[in-house]
Structures are given as structure tokens and as C-alpha cells.
Amino acid sequence: LIAMAGGHLFFLFFLSTASPFSTDSCLVLNQRCDMHGDNLISSEAGVNGPECKQLCKDNSNCGAYTYFGSNSFPYQEFCMLFVSCDALDDCEDCITANVNSDCTCSIKYEGSINSDNIVHIEEDVLTEEDCRLHCSSYSLCSVYTYYTEDHATDKNLCLLLTEIQNPIKTCENCQSG
């Protein structure tokens, strides 16, 4: 998943858990997971969004996390991992991610494709979910761009990437996640 916080584009990761998120949403902007009981697993300062994602991915107990960007207050460039997230509170320049493996949670953006970030190209991919699964089967793939059957030139194409590179632009009939 790709999201913006603190003016930076970063990628999030998902596994299954119950949460206050709607069924079609894997993340919420400007909301933080409420700390109560024993739901906080750990926290780490001085990290970026992808590092926060990886911390959650590496912890088998992580069901959700909140990343605070550089413009957040009082936490800045700060990651909190949670067992679960059943309540949310307002925050500025933060993102909370519910970790759900069935979630694509992509956005309609695409970036430059070049030798620095291309991992593999899959043709004739019928769904974005299939594209996401292709990405998960390549260790170097951390993000994908999927072009739907309605795309003008790259119909049902799945680009497996190490990262989204600038310039990043909105796109019609494509999703990056």
C-alpha cells in the first residue's frame, strides 16, 4: 500500500486482524491507534514509513501500526506496533494501518519505471489482487503498479517494483500498492 505522510510517499504492509476500519479500508489518515490495556507491542523513534511497515511485518504479533510523520506532534518519525487496534484517535501527519493480507488498498498513482526499480513484468494479469500476489512472490518486490483492462496502452499489465520513483503522477485505470 502506498500513502502520503509528512510529504513523503511510503508503503505499508497488511496481515489479518479485527479492527475499527471499514471493510474496504486498510488504513486511515490522520488517525492513530488508541493505546490501552496491553495492545502496544513496541515503539521506535527515528524511523520512516517503510521501516515502520517492516517492523510490523517482522513481528508475528503485529496486527496494526501507527506511523507518525515529521510534521506530527508530539511524536515525530515514530512507529508504534499494536496487537490490535479497536479504537482510533485524531492525530496530524500520521497513518494507521490495519494489517490484512486480503487488502490491496492501492492508490491511483504511478511513478517512473527504470532499471533501478523494475523487478519483473507480468502480462495478462486479470486482477489487482493477482498482481499483489505476484509481487509477494518476489523478494525484491515491495510495490506494484497494476494497469486494468481499461488502460489505453498497458492492459492487464503488472509491474513489480522495488520502489515508486519520482516523478509520481496520478493515473487513470491503474493502481499502485
mmCIF file of C-alpha atoms in Angstrom:
data_model
loop_
_atom_site.group_PDB
_atom_site.id
_atom_site.type_symbol
_atom_site.label_atom_id
_atom_site.label_comp_id
_atom_site.label_asym_id
_atom_site.label_seq_id
_atom_site.Cartn_x
_atom_site.Cartn_y
_atom_site.Cartn_z
ATOM 1 C CA LEU A 1 0.000 0.000 0.000
ATOM 2 C CA ILE A 2 1.168 3.493 -0.694
ATOM 3 C CA ALA A 3 0.314 6.503 1.459
ATOM 4 C CA MET A 4 1.442 10.083 1.996
ATOM 5 C CA ALA A 5 2.605 11.449 5.366
ATOM 6 C CA GLY A 6 4.935 14.336 6.015
ATOM 7 C CA GLY A 7 5.170 14.963 2.281
ATOM 8 C CA HIS A 8 6.732 11.533 1.792
ATOM 9 C CA LEU A 9 5.342 8.595 -0.123
ATOM 10 C CA PHE A 10 5.723 5.310 1.702
ATOM 11 C CA PHE A 11 4.468 1.768 1.575
ATOM 12 C CA LEU A 12 2.512 -0.226 4.121
ATOM 13 C CA PHE A 13 2.022 -3.949 4.762
ATOM 14 C CA PHE A 14 -1.050 -5.917 5.838
ATOM 15 C CA LEU A 15 -1.982 -9.169 7.701
ATOM 16 C CA SER A 16 -5.344 -10.231 9.208
ATOM 17 C CA THR A 17 -6.900 -8.757 12.378
ATOM 18 C CA ALA A 18 -10.148 -7.289 13.685
ATOM 19 C CA SER A 19 -10.258 -3.501 13.832
ATOM 20 C CA PRO A 20 -12.425 -0.372 13.649
ATOM 21 C CA PHE A 21 -11.538 0.065 9.963
ATOM 22 C CA SER A 22 -14.284 -0.272 7.385
ATOM 23 C CA THR A 23 -14.152 -3.476 5.376
ATOM 24 C CA ASP A 24 -12.871 -1.685 2.276
ATOM 25 C CA SER A 25 -10.215 0.354 4.090
ATOM 26 C CA CYS A 26 -6.846 -0.888 5.301
ATOM 27 C CA LEU A 27 -5.585 2.409 6.576
ATOM 28 C CA VAL A 28 -6.816 5.672 7.932
ATOM 29 C CA LEU A 29 -5.102 9.009 7.556
ATOM 30 C CA ASN A 30 -4.717 11.374 10.494
ATOM 31 C CA GLN A 31 -5.895 8.744 12.961
ATOM 32 C CA ARG A 32 -3.772 6.869 15.477
ATOM 33 C CA CYS A 33 -4.440 3.646 17.266
ATOM 34 C CA ASP A 34 -5.589 4.266 20.827
ATOM 35 C CA MET A 35 -3.152 2.879 23.396
ATOM 36 C CA HIS A 36 -4.976 0.976 26.143
ATOM 37 C CA GLY A 37 -4.642 -2.272 28.022
ATOM 38 C CA ASP A 38 -1.765 -4.238 26.602
ATOM 39 C CA ASN A 39 -2.309 -3.507 22.907
ATOM 40 C CA LEU A 40 1.026 -1.660 22.396
ATOM 41 C CA ILE A 41 3.751 -4.141 21.432
ATOM 42 C CA SER A 42 6.608 -1.685 20.948
ATOM 43 C CA SER A 43 7.585 1.714 19.618
ATOM 44 C CA GLU A 44 10.603 3.055 17.809
ATOM 45 C CA ALA A 45 11.754 6.610 17.127
ATOM 46 C CA GLY A 46 13.751 7.831 14.148
ATOM 47 C CA VAL A 47 12.155 5.548 11.557
ATOM 48 C CA ASN A 48 10.435 6.246 8.259
ATOM 49 C CA GLY A 49 7.239 4.737 6.867
ATOM 50 C CA PRO A 50 8.804 1.730 5.097
ATOM 51 C CA GLU A 51 10.845 0.923 8.209
ATOM 52 C CA CYS A 52 7.686 1.049 10.344
ATOM 53 C CA LYS A 53 5.986 -1.281 7.873
ATOM 54 C CA GLN A 54 8.915 -3.691 8.079
ATOM 55 C CA LEU A 55 8.927 -3.632 11.880
ATOM 56 C CA CYS A 56 5.298 -4.753 11.826
ATOM 57 C CA LYS A 57 5.960 -7.337 9.127
ATOM 58 C CA ASP A 58 8.815 -8.809 11.197
ATOM 59 C CA ASN A 59 6.690 -9.106 14.341
ATOM 60 C CA SER A 60 4.234 -12.025 14.250
ATOM 61 C CA ASN A 61 2.060 -10.353 16.928
ATOM 62 C CA CYS A 62 1.625 -7.106 14.981
ATOM 63 C CA GLY A 63 -1.991 -6.581 13.907
ATOM 64 C CA ALA A 64 -1.810 -2.824 13.267
ATOM 65 C CA TYR A 65 0.613 0.056 13.442
ATOM 66 C CA THR A 66 0.665 3.821 13.503
ATOM 67 C CA TYR A 67 3.369 5.815 11.762
ATOM 68 C CA PHE A 68 3.844 9.472 12.739
ATOM 69 C CA GLY A 69 5.455 11.661 10.059
ATOM 70 C CA SER A 70 7.921 14.508 10.528
ATOM 71 C CA ASN A 71 5.113 17.088 10.885
ATOM 72 C CA SER A 72 3.261 15.178 13.604
ATOM 73 C CA PHE A 73 3.223 16.277 17.256
ATOM 74 C CA PRO A 74 4.294 15.193 19.826
ATOM 75 C CA TYR A 75 5.545 12.034 18.091
ATOM 76 C CA GLN A 76 7.704 12.614 15.000
ATOM 77 C CA GLU A 77 9.158 9.968 12.659
ATOM 78 C CA PHE A 78 7.861 7.480 15.182
ATOM 79 C CA CYS A 79 6.398 3.988 14.816
ATOM 80 C CA MET A 80 4.045 2.175 17.194
ATOM 81 C CA LEU A 81 3.176 -1.511 16.761
ATOM 82 C CA PHE A 82 -0.070 -2.906 18.160
ATOM 83 C CA VAL A 83 -1.524 -6.341 18.748
ATOM 84 C CA SER A 84 -4.851 -4.921 17.585
ATOM 85 C CA CYS A 85 -6.496 -1.564 17.072
ATOM 86 C CA ASP A 86 -10.091 -1.337 18.228
ATOM 87 C CA ALA A 87 -10.233 2.438 18.747
ATOM 88 C CA LEU A 88 -8.776 5.417 16.891
ATOM 89 C CA ASP A 89 -7.855 8.940 17.991
ATOM 90 C CA ASP A 90 -7.161 12.024 15.884
ATOM 91 C CA CYS A 91 -3.586 12.964 15.021
ATOM 92 C CA GLU A 92 -1.851 15.133 12.449
ATOM 93 C CA ASP A 93 0.505 13.755 9.763
ATOM 94 C CA CYS A 94 0.018 10.144 10.812
ATOM 95 C CA ILE A 95 -1.298 6.934 9.297
ATOM 96 C CA THR A 96 -2.659 3.844 10.994
ATOM 97 C CA ALA A 97 -2.611 0.591 9.078
ATOM 98 C CA ASN A 98 -4.721 -2.461 9.758
ATOM 99 C CA VAL A 99 -2.712 -5.468 8.659
ATOM 100 C CA ASN A 100 -4.913 -7.594 6.395
ATOM 101 C CA SER A 101 -3.491 -9.886 3.717
ATOM 102 C CA ASP A 102 -6.623 -9.630 1.554
ATOM 103 C CA CYS A 103 -6.341 -5.886 1.284
ATOM 104 C CA THR A 104 -4.879 -4.161 -1.747
ATOM 105 C CA CYS A 105 -5.514 -0.602 -0.536
ATOM 106 C CA SER A 106 -3.838 0.847 -3.580
ATOM 107 C CA ILE A 107 -3.981 4.366 -4.924
ATOM 108 C CA LYS A 108 -4.287 5.756 -8.445
ATOM 109 C CA TYR A 109 -0.662 6.806 -8.830
ATOM 110 C CA GLU A 110 2.251 5.612 -10.934
ATOM 111 C CA GLY A 111 5.921 6.524 -10.927
ATOM 112 C CA SER A 112 8.895 6.290 -13.234
ATOM 113 C CA ILE A 113 9.915 2.803 -14.318
ATOM 114 C CA ASN A 114 13.619 2.226 -14.969
ATOM 115 C CA SER A 115 16.487 -0.197 -14.395
ATOM 116 C CA ASP A 116 16.822 0.994 -10.785
ATOM 117 C CA ASN A 117 13.345 -0.100 -9.693
ATOM 118 C CA ILE A 118 11.934 -2.743 -12.066
ATOM 119 C CA VAL A 119 11.880 -6.298 -10.692
ATOM 120 C CA HIS A 120 9.648 -8.073 -13.195
ATOM 121 C CA ILE A 121 6.800 -7.509 -15.654
ATOM 122 C CA GLU A 122 3.781 -9.835 -15.622
ATOM 123 C CA GLU A 123 1.451 -9.771 -18.648
ATOM 124 C CA ASP A 124 -2.213 -10.797 -18.833
ATOM 125 C CA VAL A 125 -2.871 -10.339 -15.120
ATOM 126 C CA LEU A 126 -6.639 -10.213 -14.672
ATOM 127 C CA THR A 127 -6.945 -8.587 -11.237
ATOM 128 C CA GLU A 128 -5.041 -6.260 -8.970
ATOM 129 C CA GLU A 129 -5.149 -8.944 -6.266
ATOM 130 C CA ASP A 130 -3.265 -11.287 -8.629
ATOM 131 C CA CYS A 131 -0.703 -8.554 -9.252
ATOM 132 C CA ARG A 132 -0.254 -8.131 -5.490
ATOM 133 C CA LEU A 133 0.291 -11.887 -5.157
ATOM 134 C CA HIS A 134 2.912 -11.811 -7.928
ATOM 135 C CA CYS A 135 4.707 -9.039 -6.027
ATOM 136 C CA SER A 136 4.685 -11.053 -2.804
ATOM 137 C CA SER A 137 6.403 -13.945 -4.591
ATOM 138 C CA TYR A 138 9.483 -11.822 -5.436
ATOM 139 C CA SER A 139 11.733 -10.900 -2.512
ATOM 140 C CA LEU A 140 12.852 -7.655 -4.192
ATOM 141 C CA CYS A 141 9.287 -6.501 -4.909
ATOM 142 C CA SER A 142 7.980 -4.007 -2.364
ATOM 143 C CA VAL A 143 5.350 -2.304 -4.548
ATOM 144 C CA TYR A 144 3.471 -2.933 -7.770
ATOM 145 C CA THR A 145 1.653 -0.906 -10.398
ATOM 146 C CA TYR A 146 -1.313 -2.667 -11.975
ATOM 147 C CA TYR A 147 -2.915 -1.473 -15.218
ATOM 148 C CA THR A 148 -6.532 -2.586 -15.651
ATOM 149 C CA GLU A 149 -8.119 -3.891 -18.843
ATOM 150 C CA ASP A 150 -9.432 -0.343 -19.458
ATOM 151 C CA HIS A 151 -5.941 1.191 -19.627
ATOM 152 C CA ALA A 152 -5.176 2.671 -23.052
ATOM 153 C CA THR A 153 -1.787 1.020 -23.642
ATOM 154 C CA ASP A 154 -0.828 -1.384 -20.840
ATOM 155 C CA LYS A 155 -3.949 -3.542 -20.432
ATOM 156 C CA ASN A 156 -3.777 -6.110 -17.589
ATOM 157 C CA LEU A 157 -0.094 -5.386 -17.035
ATOM 158 C CA CYS A 158 1.524 -5.840 -13.631
ATOM 159 C CA LEU A 159 4.817 -4.063 -12.937
ATOM 160 C CA LEU A 160 6.716 -5.417 -9.941
ATOM 161 C CA LEU A 161 8.950 -2.750 -8.432
ATOM 162 C CA THR A 162 11.436 -2.166 -5.644
ATOM 163 C CA GLU A 163 10.004 1.328 -5.128
ATOM 164 C CA ILE A 164 7.924 4.068 -6.720
ATOM 165 C CA GLN A 165 10.282 6.694 -8.126
ATOM 166 C CA ASN A 166 9.693 10.342 -8.972
ATOM 167 C CA PRO A 167 8.048 11.820 -10.817
ATOM 168 C CA ILE A 168 4.895 10.328 -9.312
ATOM 169 C CA LYS A 169 1.665 11.144 -11.116
ATOM 170 C CA THR A 170 -1.982 10.272 -10.836
ATOM 171 C CA CYS A 171 -3.192 7.788 -13.419
ATOM 172 C CA GLU A 172 -6.405 6.535 -14.959
ATOM 173 C CA ASN A 173 -7.073 2.794 -14.936
ATOM 174 C CA CYS A 174 -4.028 1.946 -12.850
ATOM 175 C CA GLN A 175 -3.315 1.277 -9.193
ATOM 176 C CA SER A 176 -0.094 1.156 -7.201
ATOM 177 C CA GLY A 177 0.086 -0.676 -3.925
#
